[in-house]
Amino acid sequence: MKSLKIIVNIFIFFSCLFKSSAQIVVKVNEPKAIIQPTMWGIFFEDINMAADGGLYAELVKNRSFEFTQPLMGWKEQNKQNGSVLIVNRNGENTANPRFARVSVKTDEPYGLTNEGFRGMGIKKNNGYDFSVWAKLNEGDKSIIHAQLITSKNEIAGEAKIIVEGNDWKKYAVSFHSSVTDEKAKLNVWFEERSVVDVDMISLFPKDTWKNKPGGLRADLVQKLADLKPGFIRFPGGCIVEGRDLSNRYQWKRTVGNIEDRQLIINRWNTEFSYRSTPDYFQSFGLGFFEYFQLAEDIGAEPLPIINCGMACQFNSAEVVTTNELDNYIQDALDLIEFANGSTETKWGKLRAAMGHPQPFNLKMMGVGNENWGPQYIERLTLFTKTIKAKYPSIKLVNSSGTDPVGERFDYLNGELRKMNADLIDEHYYKPPEWFLQNAKRYDGYDRNSSKVFAGEYAAHSNLSDDADKKNNWQSALAEAAFMTGLERNADVVSMASYAPLFAHIDAWQWAPDLIWFNNLQSYASPNYYVQQMYSLNKGSQIVPIVSNSEVIAGQDSLYATACIDQATSELIIKLVNVSGKEQIQNILMNGVKKLSSTASATVLESNELNKANSFVHPEAIAPKEESSLAVKNKNILIRLMPYSFEVIRIKILDH
Ligand code: AHR
């Protein structure tokens, strides 16, 4: 019976072979474009609780009582024993004006409970660093008793500190958790009759990325590192623009001591009424220094985007007058000094004081995000002139607006190319069909003009299941197909990044997203694995892959690209089959003397376009290594599964 099945399979295989359309040819000795090391990168924005409540591992929400409602996230306990008063010392501390004055009137404790970011994720046997800025106002001492409480109301860990001095001082203590719980909370008990002032009440896990105290969530950074990204764009996105100019991202307020960083409301707090997130603020514990550090840690080029004197044009559309643009331009110049300047300079000195005397080697910067119209060109021109005059080697990324087609795009694209822009940032959030139809988008672009940064893109599937999150296989497969066109046009497209990057399962505003997380776990979407397969198989030089002498961009539902990795001397072929049928294809590799007799193959596939990954099935769709393929007389016969993305690597033994 088994042998009969094998014979049938062989028969199908050969009949498919003879029926298959024209043979695919790779012209190994006709290298075309160089693929930039920055080609595949990541886009980080503090949306979907990606920073506070996400990457930034702080567990206490509203630690400095600066939310619009100062006790949001906090709940009083044992009110009969004491009280809390929010004091504003605006005159002496404009960045962090509020603190809590806690009075304990009896010998019994009074408490404040922090709910965390939709709970606190705690792990059994992990260490926790509790800290608080405090000063005693009345009484001999105050005992501050930190207690981790599980969702079943059991104590998971605790520790005490004693406040005795009358000056502000940071107190810290560590303890372990005896329980793993996704929805824990923190009780802060105040014991002893006293009046004590407290601020910056903080709790961090010890197991942060590289175990840095007050650092980033290790599992989330690891997912970024595993992408081996060429660059990381930060801090967004619309967050750069702000709903109005007062709400724009100002990098200078995000560096220095964390207690001096001025919190603001997150623009995504109120953006979508159907995903309202009233407790969404930016503490800037994850600020520009940390972004640069993160970029360095994961081996990515930093790409900061700065405000160009314009607020979000979907919101207030406020602009600063060109007379007053100097401060904004100065922010850009100072940022370059912060990243690259010597430790003798004002901003380089701050970088050194924060622990990084070596420069961060910043090479590029974005001016504006999704800004459009003549008002953008007017401001951009002034930015460009001043930045290029002082730092001619810094490459500037310019916005082409919100859409890849239409009047706005055409105007900006024309103007920016006239200005000889270094990089033009294109964004597209479109249905999967758009991605399939646009795989040739860049084939016709001028090869001798500005380069493209595909700075934000994602296929938004309209299949009904998983309607909320949409990170299904259909969307990922369409992106894989489209990305063959980005790679094939590497002489035009220098950089690309999927967006957005992160989403907290209980607090997101925008979907789909690349990585989903809760307070303890995270999982990668199929779209993540598409990005990863491109990034880990980047290659350095494009070579033609054709069928009937034409690029393969949709014929027979097939998309393909090929490149050479000069470092490893390998030919890398990427094939995407967007049909529901298996395809047998023969690939002939021309223009090479000797290839290894086998090739490796990695496959991402699913029969179900609607399938998605989840916390329960994080790898329902994940890359699988196939058994090696035979290479005979420079031919390779491959069987492409229905709805699949396949990467083949073949060693070149002799050119
Ligand atoms: O990625 C989400 C948002 O989409 C970004 O903030 C913005 O640039 C775009 O509109």
XYZ file of C-alpha atoms and ligand atoms in Angstrom:
665
model
C 0.000 0.000 0.000
C 2.814 2.361 1.035
C 4.825 1.657 -2.118
C 1.727 2.246 -4.252
C 1.370 5.678 -2.636
C 5.009 6.477 -3.388
C 4.558 5.465 -7.044
C 1.445 7.662 -7.316
C 3.351 10.556 -5.790
C 6.232 10.122 -8.209
C 3.754 10.037 -11.070
C 2.094 13.271 -9.880
C 5.494 14.826 -9.422
C 6.635 14.119 -12.969
C 3.319 14.933 -14.601
C 3.349 18.273 -12.771
C 6.882 18.813 -13.953
C 5.936 18.346 -17.577
C 2.818 20.464 -17.192
C 4.636 23.180 -15.271
C 4.942 26.582 -16.881
C 8.219 27.936 -18.215
C 11.274 27.054 -16.267
C 12.632 29.497 -13.744
C 16.138 30.738 -14.433
C 18.525 32.424 -12.031
C 21.331 34.396 -13.673
C 23.959 33.920 -11.031
C 26.694 35.776 -12.922
C 24.631 38.912 -13.551
C 24.684 40.699 -10.199
C 22.488 43.784 -10.102
C 21.883 45.963 -7.089
C 23.754 45.933 -3.802
C 21.469 45.136 -0.879
C 22.070 47.666 1.888
C 22.897 46.229 5.323
C 19.997 48.376 6.559
C 17.501 46.743 4.179
C 15.240 44.987 6.711
C 14.665 46.879 9.932
C 12.103 47.568 12.628
C 9.717 50.389 13.386
C 9.120 51.111 17.049
C 6.313 53.335 18.225
C 4.774 53.725 21.661
C 1.363 52.561 20.478
C -0.585 49.565 21.875
C 1.298 50.010 25.207
C 4.537 49.171 23.503
C 6.693 51.263 25.874
C 5.146 51.754 29.337
C 3.387 48.465 30.054
C 5.463 46.747 27.362
C 9.124 47.018 26.478
C 9.889 49.248 29.468
C 9.779 46.737 32.314
C 8.454 49.096 35.029
C 5.508 47.354 36.726
C 4.024 50.371 38.516
C 1.634 52.508 36.511
C 1.573 56.241 37.278
C 4.585 55.914 39.558
C 4.999 59.670 39.933
C 1.321 60.656 40.253
C 1.572 62.777 37.087
C -1.366 61.255 35.188
C -4.191 63.743 34.585
C -6.000 62.049 37.442
C -3.152 61.804 39.957
C -4.350 58.595 41.601
C -5.251 56.731 38.421
C -3.968 53.168 38.800
C -3.813 53.524 42.588
C -6.400 52.473 45.154
C -6.432 53.418 48.820
C -6.524 50.636 51.421
C -7.630 50.921 55.074
C -8.821 54.479 54.647
C -9.776 54.575 58.321
C -6.061 54.580 59.205
C -4.809 57.404 57.055
C -5.067 59.542 53.970
C -3.248 60.691 50.863
C -2.894 64.204 49.560
C -1.479 65.045 46.140
C 0.898 67.981 46.423
C 2.072 70.053 43.446
C 5.484 71.722 43.816
C 5.417 73.170 40.341
C 7.631 76.107 41.283
C 10.586 73.943 42.246
C 10.137 70.935 39.957
C 8.432 71.534 36.636
C 9.248 68.127 35.169
C 7.849 66.050 38.021
C 5.739 68.447 40.060
C 3.436 66.093 41.939
C 4.092 63.784 44.860
C 1.879 61.979 47.373
C 1.780 63.037 51.013
C 0.684 60.064 53.086
C -0.537 60.554 56.644
C -0.906 57.589 58.988
C -3.090 58.358 61.991
C -3.177 55.052 63.883
C -0.906 52.140 64.735
C -2.518 50.180 61.923
C -1.190 50.551 58.373
C -2.683 52.625 55.614
C -2.060 51.486 52.038
C -1.971 52.305 48.349
C -2.399 49.503 45.825
C -1.071 49.799 42.290
C -2.866 47.785 39.618
C 0.023 47.781 37.146
C -0.516 47.844 33.426
C -3.619 45.636 33.219
C -2.068 43.715 36.126
C 1.581 43.000 36.828
C 3.306 39.958 35.377
C 5.396 38.307 38.092
C 7.473 35.122 38.000
C 8.226 32.541 40.635
C 11.778 32.883 42.043
C 12.470 36.028 40.082
C 13.902 38.990 41.976
C 12.117 42.370 42.140
C 13.606 45.792 42.835
C 11.301 48.088 44.756
C 12.270 51.747 45.095
C 10.700 55.005 46.195
C 11.753 58.588 46.610
C 10.662 59.670 50.095
C 11.074 62.214 52.869
C 9.655 62.279 56.337
C 7.485 65.236 57.287
C 6.171 64.297 60.703
C 6.938 61.504 63.135
C 10.110 59.566 63.965
C 10.007 57.270 61.002
C 7.796 55.729 58.396
C 7.967 52.077 57.408
C 7.111 51.475 53.763
C 6.149 47.890 53.222
C 5.999 46.637 49.623
C 3.935 43.534 49.025
C 3.350 41.672 45.773
C -0.185 40.279 45.727
C -1.366 37.565 43.373
C -4.682 37.538 41.522
C -5.864 35.159 44.269
C -4.988 37.780 46.868
C -2.044 35.871 48.281
C 1.271 37.436 49.193
C 3.909 36.498 46.618
C 6.813 38.497 48.064
C 7.486 41.444 50.339
C 10.083 43.760 51.824
C 10.292 46.894 53.974
C 12.238 50.099 54.018
C 12.484 52.656 56.799
C 12.259 56.354 55.981
C 13.904 58.550 58.595
C 15.367 61.616 56.892
C 13.657 64.906 56.148
C 15.250 65.347 52.722
C 14.225 63.667 49.473
C 16.167 60.451 49.089
C 15.815 57.294 47.017
C 15.189 54.141 49.100
C 15.475 50.700 47.514
C 15.029 47.071 48.490
C 14.800 43.763 46.630
C 12.807 40.601 47.204
C 11.688 37.471 45.375
C 8.314 36.323 44.167
C 7.142 32.862 45.191
C 4.461 32.753 42.506
C 4.013 33.210 38.774
C 0.994 35.327 37.963
C 0.000 37.450 34.969
C -2.320 39.706 36.927
C -0.602 40.497 40.213
C -0.627 43.899 41.920
C 1.517 45.832 44.389
C 0.428 46.883 47.862
C 2.430 49.685 49.415
C 1.693 49.824 53.127
C 2.625 52.796 55.275
C 3.258 51.789 58.879
C 3.933 53.954 61.983
C 2.149 57.192 62.829
C 3.761 59.717 60.515
C 3.429 61.996 57.524
C 5.665 60.906 54.669
C 6.088 62.289 51.147
C 6.574 59.737 48.377
C 7.260 59.902 44.663
C 8.531 57.610 41.867
C 7.208 54.433 43.490
C 8.749 51.768 41.286
C 8.966 48.012 40.904
C 11.179 46.339 38.324
C 11.852 42.669 37.655
C 15.514 41.719 37.890
C 15.421 39.569 34.764
C 15.433 42.492 32.346
C 17.337 42.458 29.048
C 21.015 41.921 29.925
C 19.876 42.188 33.581
C 20.087 45.972 33.442
C 18.441 47.502 36.527
C 15.400 49.518 35.495
C 15.731 48.054 32.011
C 13.681 46.474 29.267
C 11.583 43.317 29.138
C 13.952 40.559 28.072
C 11.535 38.395 26.054
C 10.439 41.374 23.978
C 13.957 42.618 23.266
C 14.977 39.072 22.396
C 12.271 38.958 19.751
C 13.734 42.119 18.245
C 17.282 40.793 18.427
C 16.136 37.575 16.736
C 15.102 39.621 13.732
C 18.709 40.812 13.328
C 17.323 44.145 12.169
C 19.402 46.460 10.009
C 17.960 49.519 11.746
C 15.471 50.575 14.367
C 13.251 53.570 13.733
C 11.976 55.344 16.851
C 9.893 56.798 18.487
C 7.243 56.500 15.734
C 4.929 57.212 14.012
C 2.285 59.751 14.874
C 3.703 59.944 18.390
C 6.415 62.176 16.909
C 3.846 64.694 15.717
C 1.494 64.760 18.704
C -2.183 65.609 18.466
C -1.042 69.214 18.848
C 2.407 70.713 19.133
C 2.393 70.706 22.938
C 1.880 66.940 22.743
C 4.723 66.348 20.261
C 7.675 64.126 21.104
C 10.533 66.203 22.533
C 13.617 64.051 22.907
C 15.346 66.383 25.367
C 12.608 65.678 27.885
C 13.303 61.954 27.640
C 16.974 61.938 28.676
C 18.800 62.427 31.967
C 17.579 61.148 35.340
C 14.299 59.320 34.988
C 12.719 61.260 37.842
C 13.337 64.454 35.855
C 11.660 63.278 32.648
C 8.381 65.035 32.112
C 5.459 62.686 31.546
C 2.859 63.516 28.901
C -0.350 61.909 27.729
C 0.096 59.345 24.992
C -1.678 60.514 21.849
C -3.129 57.001 21.403
C -4.901 57.413 24.764
C -7.787 59.195 23.084
C -7.256 58.544 19.369
C -9.789 55.770 18.775
C -12.986 55.892 20.809
C -13.620 52.189 20.136
C -10.225 51.336 21.684
C -10.097 54.036 24.324
C -7.109 53.706 26.682
C -7.535 56.354 29.391
C -4.515 55.140 31.343
C -2.058 55.532 28.461
C 0.726 58.038 29.186
C 4.407 58.349 28.323
C 6.696 58.271 31.347
C 9.744 58.316 29.040
C 11.509 55.769 31.215
C 12.212 54.443 27.745
C 13.695 57.603 26.277
C 16.179 58.495 23.575
C 19.246 57.249 25.451
C 17.563 53.888 25.950
C 16.533 53.746 22.286
C 20.116 54.346 21.180
C 21.311 51.763 23.673
C 18.731 49.270 22.425
C 19.816 49.852 18.828
C 23.404 49.173 19.800
C 22.477 46.075 21.812
C 20.630 44.454 18.921
C 23.121 45.553 16.266
C 20.727 47.903 14.463
C 21.455 51.361 13.052
C 19.513 53.967 15.045
C 16.978 55.995 13.056
C 15.382 58.684 15.226
C 12.495 60.670 13.747
C 12.044 64.226 14.968
C 9.156 66.643 14.842
C 9.385 69.130 11.946
C 7.288 71.876 13.514
C 3.986 70.274 12.569
C 1.414 68.401 14.639
C -0.612 65.490 13.270
C -2.593 66.669 10.267
C -5.436 64.283 11.073
C -5.787 66.039 14.462
C -4.993 69.711 15.144
C -2.765 70.131 12.040
C -1.047 72.883 14.022
C 2.208 74.249 12.579
C 4.830 76.432 14.130
C 5.614 79.617 12.192
C 8.793 79.386 10.180
C 10.184 82.264 12.297
C 9.924 80.069 15.341
C 11.260 76.931 13.726
C 14.781 77.517 15.041
C 14.141 75.719 18.321
C 12.901 72.683 16.471
C 15.913 72.684 14.174
C 18.191 73.171 17.167
C 16.651 70.038 18.706
C 17.716 68.124 15.606
C 21.271 69.488 15.717
C 21.520 68.795 19.441
C 20.306 65.263 18.911
C 23.185 64.604 16.544
C 25.524 66.034 19.169
C 23.906 63.846 21.845
C 24.459 60.759 19.695
C 27.838 61.515 18.167
C 29.394 64.525 19.873
C 32.539 64.404 21.947
C 32.138 64.234 25.693
C 33.351 67.833 25.780
C 30.161 69.042 24.104
C 27.030 69.849 26.096
C 24.975 66.942 24.798
C 27.852 64.501 24.391
C 28.639 65.149 28.032
C 25.111 64.173 29.010
C 25.404 60.959 26.984
C 28.624 60.156 28.856
C 27.016 60.979 32.208
C 24.256 58.530 31.339
C 26.852 55.806 30.904
C 27.858 55.910 27.238
C 30.950 58.024 26.591
C 31.457 56.368 23.209
C 29.392 57.898 20.400
C 26.353 56.027 19.139
C 27.460 56.649 15.560
C 24.210 58.087 14.285
C 24.106 58.153 10.485
C 20.535 59.094 9.647
C 17.545 60.932 10.978
C 13.936 61.444 9.930
C 12.402 64.922 9.727
C 8.656 64.633 10.207
C 6.307 61.669 10.053
C 3.342 61.474 7.680
C 3.455 65.226 7.174
C 2.308 66.617 3.876
C 1.561 69.726 1.843
C 3.625 72.833 0.985
C 3.830 73.621 4.711
C 5.914 70.462 5.126
C 8.203 71.224 2.196
C 8.698 74.755 3.514
C 9.780 73.539 6.945
C 11.736 70.579 5.677
C 13.779 72.857 3.409
C 14.904 74.894 6.419
C 15.738 71.778 8.445
C 17.663 70.238 5.572
C 19.704 73.355 4.856
C 20.842 73.771 8.463
C 21.443 70.101 9.259
C 23.354 69.428 6.040
C 25.457 72.550 6.558
C 26.665 71.297 9.926
C 26.498 67.538 9.394
C 26.751 66.840 5.639
C 27.111 63.094 6.088
C 23.868 62.613 8.018
C 21.235 61.122 5.721
C 17.762 62.571 6.099
C 14.520 60.630 5.799
C 11.625 62.703 4.424
C 7.901 62.024 4.546
C 5.760 61.297 1.492
C 2.573 61.555 3.547
C 0.113 58.887 4.525
C -0.555 57.048 1.271
C 1.520 55.592 -1.520
C -0.689 57.094 -4.244
C -2.800 60.190 -4.854
C -2.385 63.921 -4.974
C -0.559 64.298 -1.671
C 1.910 61.600 -2.557
C 2.485 62.858 -6.109
C 3.128 66.400 -4.917
C 5.558 65.354 -2.185
C 7.291 62.726 -4.267
C 7.883 65.326 -6.989
C 9.087 68.035 -4.613
C 11.325 65.728 -2.603
C 12.999 64.363 -5.694
C 13.597 67.911 -6.914
C 15.231 68.573 -3.531
C 17.381 65.495 -4.060
C 16.099 63.937 -0.829
C 18.286 61.178 0.591
C 15.408 58.872 1.529
C 11.679 59.134 0.954
C 9.517 57.417 3.535
C 6.512 55.628 1.987
C 3.673 54.139 4.050
C 1.055 51.612 3.030
C -1.570 49.907 5.144
C -3.606 48.127 2.483
C -5.579 44.936 1.827
C -3.573 41.813 0.878
C -4.686 42.145 -2.753
C -2.975 45.536 -2.973
C 0.297 43.972 -1.878
C -0.031 41.224 -4.467
C -0.816 43.705 -7.213
C 2.005 46.045 -6.267
C 4.961 43.679 -6.213
C 6.255 45.541 -9.258
C 5.755 48.977 -7.687
C 9.441 49.834 -7.673
C 10.421 48.204 -10.968
C 9.719 51.475 -12.774
C 11.260 53.883 -10.240
C 14.118 56.138 -11.335
C 17.355 54.345 -10.410
C 19.295 57.606 -10.165
C 17.078 59.583 -7.854
C 16.221 59.592 -4.140
C 16.091 56.220 -2.391
C 12.945 54.781 -0.826
C 12.408 53.845 2.791
C 9.289 51.660 2.995
C 8.909 52.937 6.531
C 5.509 51.570 7.542
C 3.542 48.825 5.902
C 1.224 45.964 6.760
C -1.399 44.007 4.862
C -4.772 44.408 6.560
C -6.728 41.245 5.944
C -10.487 41.325 5.705
C -11.134 37.677 6.453
C -13.750 37.445 9.159
C -12.115 35.299 11.856
C -9.620 36.949 14.141
C -11.173 40.162 12.857
C -9.769 42.163 15.714
C -6.163 41.313 15.268
C -5.890 40.401 11.585
C -2.388 38.956 11.815
C -3.433 35.966 9.792
C -1.520 33.993 7.232
C -3.259 35.745 4.348
C -1.721 39.065 5.359
C 1.732 37.611 6.008
C 1.781 35.740 2.706
C 0.812 38.885 0.795
C 3.633 40.774 2.522
C 6.094 38.001 1.638
C 5.037 38.285 -2.007
C 5.286 42.074 -2.007
C 8.699 41.998 -0.331
C 10.141 40.124 -3.309
C 9.580 43.431 -5.115
C 11.361 45.404 -2.392
C 14.333 43.075 -2.505
C 14.478 42.914 -6.294
C 14.615 46.718 -6.299
C 17.283 47.052 -3.643
C 18.959 49.740 -5.744
C 15.865 51.905 -5.139
C 14.617 50.623 -1.785
C 17.323 50.925 0.866
C 15.235 50.221 3.935
C 11.897 48.696 4.924
C 10.001 48.113 8.157
C 6.663 46.560 9.070
C 4.425 48.602 11.402
C 3.394 48.696 14.154
C 5.775 46.481 16.065
C 4.188 45.588 19.419
C 0.716 45.203 20.886
C -0.416 44.429 24.440
C -3.281 41.994 24.149
C -5.350 43.902 26.748
C -4.444 47.435 25.742
C -3.960 47.763 22.000
C -5.349 50.493 19.754
C -4.125 49.405 16.325
C -3.964 46.035 14.606
C -2.404 44.091 12.977
C 0.966 44.201 14.767
C 4.146 42.214 14.495
C 4.498 40.938 18.082
C 1.730 40.355 20.609
C 2.321 40.177 24.338
C 0.614 39.999 27.695
C 2.247 40.694 31.048
C 4.229 37.454 30.982
C 4.418 36.059 27.497
C 4.822 37.164 23.936
C 4.340 35.522 20.591
C 5.395 36.376 17.072
C 2.828 36.711 14.309
C 3.268 34.935 10.959
C 4.128 38.417 9.639
C 7.077 38.455 12.073
C 8.382 35.213 10.630
C 8.122 36.634 7.114
C 10.222 39.603 8.225
C 12.671 37.295 9.925
C 13.074 35.021 6.913
C 13.921 38.035 4.782
C 16.253 39.524 7.339
C 18.146 36.337 8.153
C 18.468 35.619 4.441
C 19.290 39.131 3.342
C 22.187 38.523 1.014
C 24.339 41.308 -0.342
C 23.721 41.429 -4.089
C 20.607 40.923 -6.192
C 20.730 38.541 -9.149
C 17.948 38.165 -11.727
C 15.422 35.361 -11.345
C 13.078 35.138 -14.325
C 10.472 33.041 -16.011
C 10.078 33.539 -19.776
C 12.637 36.322 -19.372
C 10.262 38.229 -17.068
C 10.545 39.017 -13.381
C 8.359 36.675 -11.367
C 5.705 38.864 -9.767
C 2.362 37.112 -9.846
C 2.434 34.865 -12.947
C 1.030 31.455 -11.958
C 0.510 32.977 -8.464
C 4.245 32.928 -7.970
C 6.579 35.644 -6.678
C 10.349 35.268 -6.542
C 13.606 37.002 -5.866
C 17.217 35.858 -5.722
C 20.415 37.218 -4.259
C 23.940 36.236 -3.413
C 25.368 36.353 0.055
C 28.992 37.213 -0.700
C 30.069 36.610 2.898
C 29.002 32.969 2.850
C 29.199 32.456 -0.907
C 25.620 31.276 -1.177
C 22.822 31.800 -3.616
C 19.549 32.600 -1.827
C 16.240 32.131 -3.615
C 12.923 33.264 -2.154
C 9.694 31.899 -3.625
C 6.143 32.699 -2.654
C 3.220 30.612 -3.849
C 0.001 32.539 -3.198
C -2.268 29.926 -4.741
C -4.070 27.167 -2.898
C -2.398 24.606 -5.140
C 0.897 22.859 -4.806
C 3.368 23.870 -7.517
C 6.298 21.920 -8.852
C 8.979 24.162 -10.277
C 12.368 23.529 -11.780
C 14.960 26.225 -11.232
C 17.997 26.411 -13.466
C 20.978 28.283 -12.115
C 22.897 29.769 -15.013
C 26.282 31.429 -15.064
C 27.975 29.500 -12.305
C 30.607 26.781 -12.537
C 29.893 24.628 -9.537
C 27.194 24.442 -6.895
C 26.930 22.173 -3.896
C 24.908 19.019 -4.523
C 22.302 19.903 -1.920
C 20.414 23.013 -0.883
C 18.760 23.912 2.388
C 15.145 25.030 2.458
C 13.086 26.870 5.061
C 9.334 26.986 4.632
C 6.554 29.030 6.112
C 3.175 27.710 5.079
C -0.395 26.979 5.982
C -3.378 25.658 4.098
C -5.578 28.097 5.950
C -5.283 31.745 5.041
C -7.203 32.654 8.147
C -4.866 30.906 10.540
C -3.009 33.005 13.117
C -0.582 32.456 15.973
C -1.707 32.900 19.570
C -0.489 32.550 23.160
C -1.803 28.984 23.127
C -0.361 28.161 19.703
C 2.514 30.620 19.302
C 4.033 28.657 16.465
C 0.951 27.518 14.599
C 2.640 29.200 11.652
C 6.414 29.248 12.027
C 9.365 28.506 9.753
C 10.316 24.864 9.324
C 13.554 23.490 7.991
C 12.866 21.042 5.165
C 15.021 18.052 4.376
C 17.742 19.143 2.006
C 16.980 19.439 -1.709
C 19.047 17.825 -4.433
C 20.883 20.091 -6.879
C 21.583 18.258 -10.170
C 23.375 19.805 -13.131
C 22.642 23.238 -11.731
C 18.947 22.403 -11.565
C 16.802 22.163 -8.512
C 13.316 20.736 -8.547
C 11.102 22.100 -5.843
C 7.634 21.369 -4.652
C 5.987 24.545 -3.385
C 3.245 23.877 -0.893
C -0.090 25.709 -1.288
C 0.089 29.181 0.275
C 3.768 29.006 1.104
C 6.909 31.086 1.380
C 10.133 29.203 0.846
C 13.776 30.282 1.191
C 16.418 28.137 -0.485
C 20.156 28.503 0.149
C 22.712 26.868 -2.151
C 26.455 26.999 -1.664
C 28.378 28.354 -4.652
C 31.548 26.270 -4.886
C 33.020 27.878 -7.975
C 31.954 30.979 -9.883
O 1.722 52.511 12.721
C 0.635 53.185 13.249
C 0.488 54.593 12.684
O 0.255 54.532 11.315
C 1.696 55.459 12.776
O 1.791 56.103 13.990
C 1.509 56.453 11.696
O 2.716 56.937 11.174
C 0.660 55.718 10.682
O -0.450 56.447 10.345
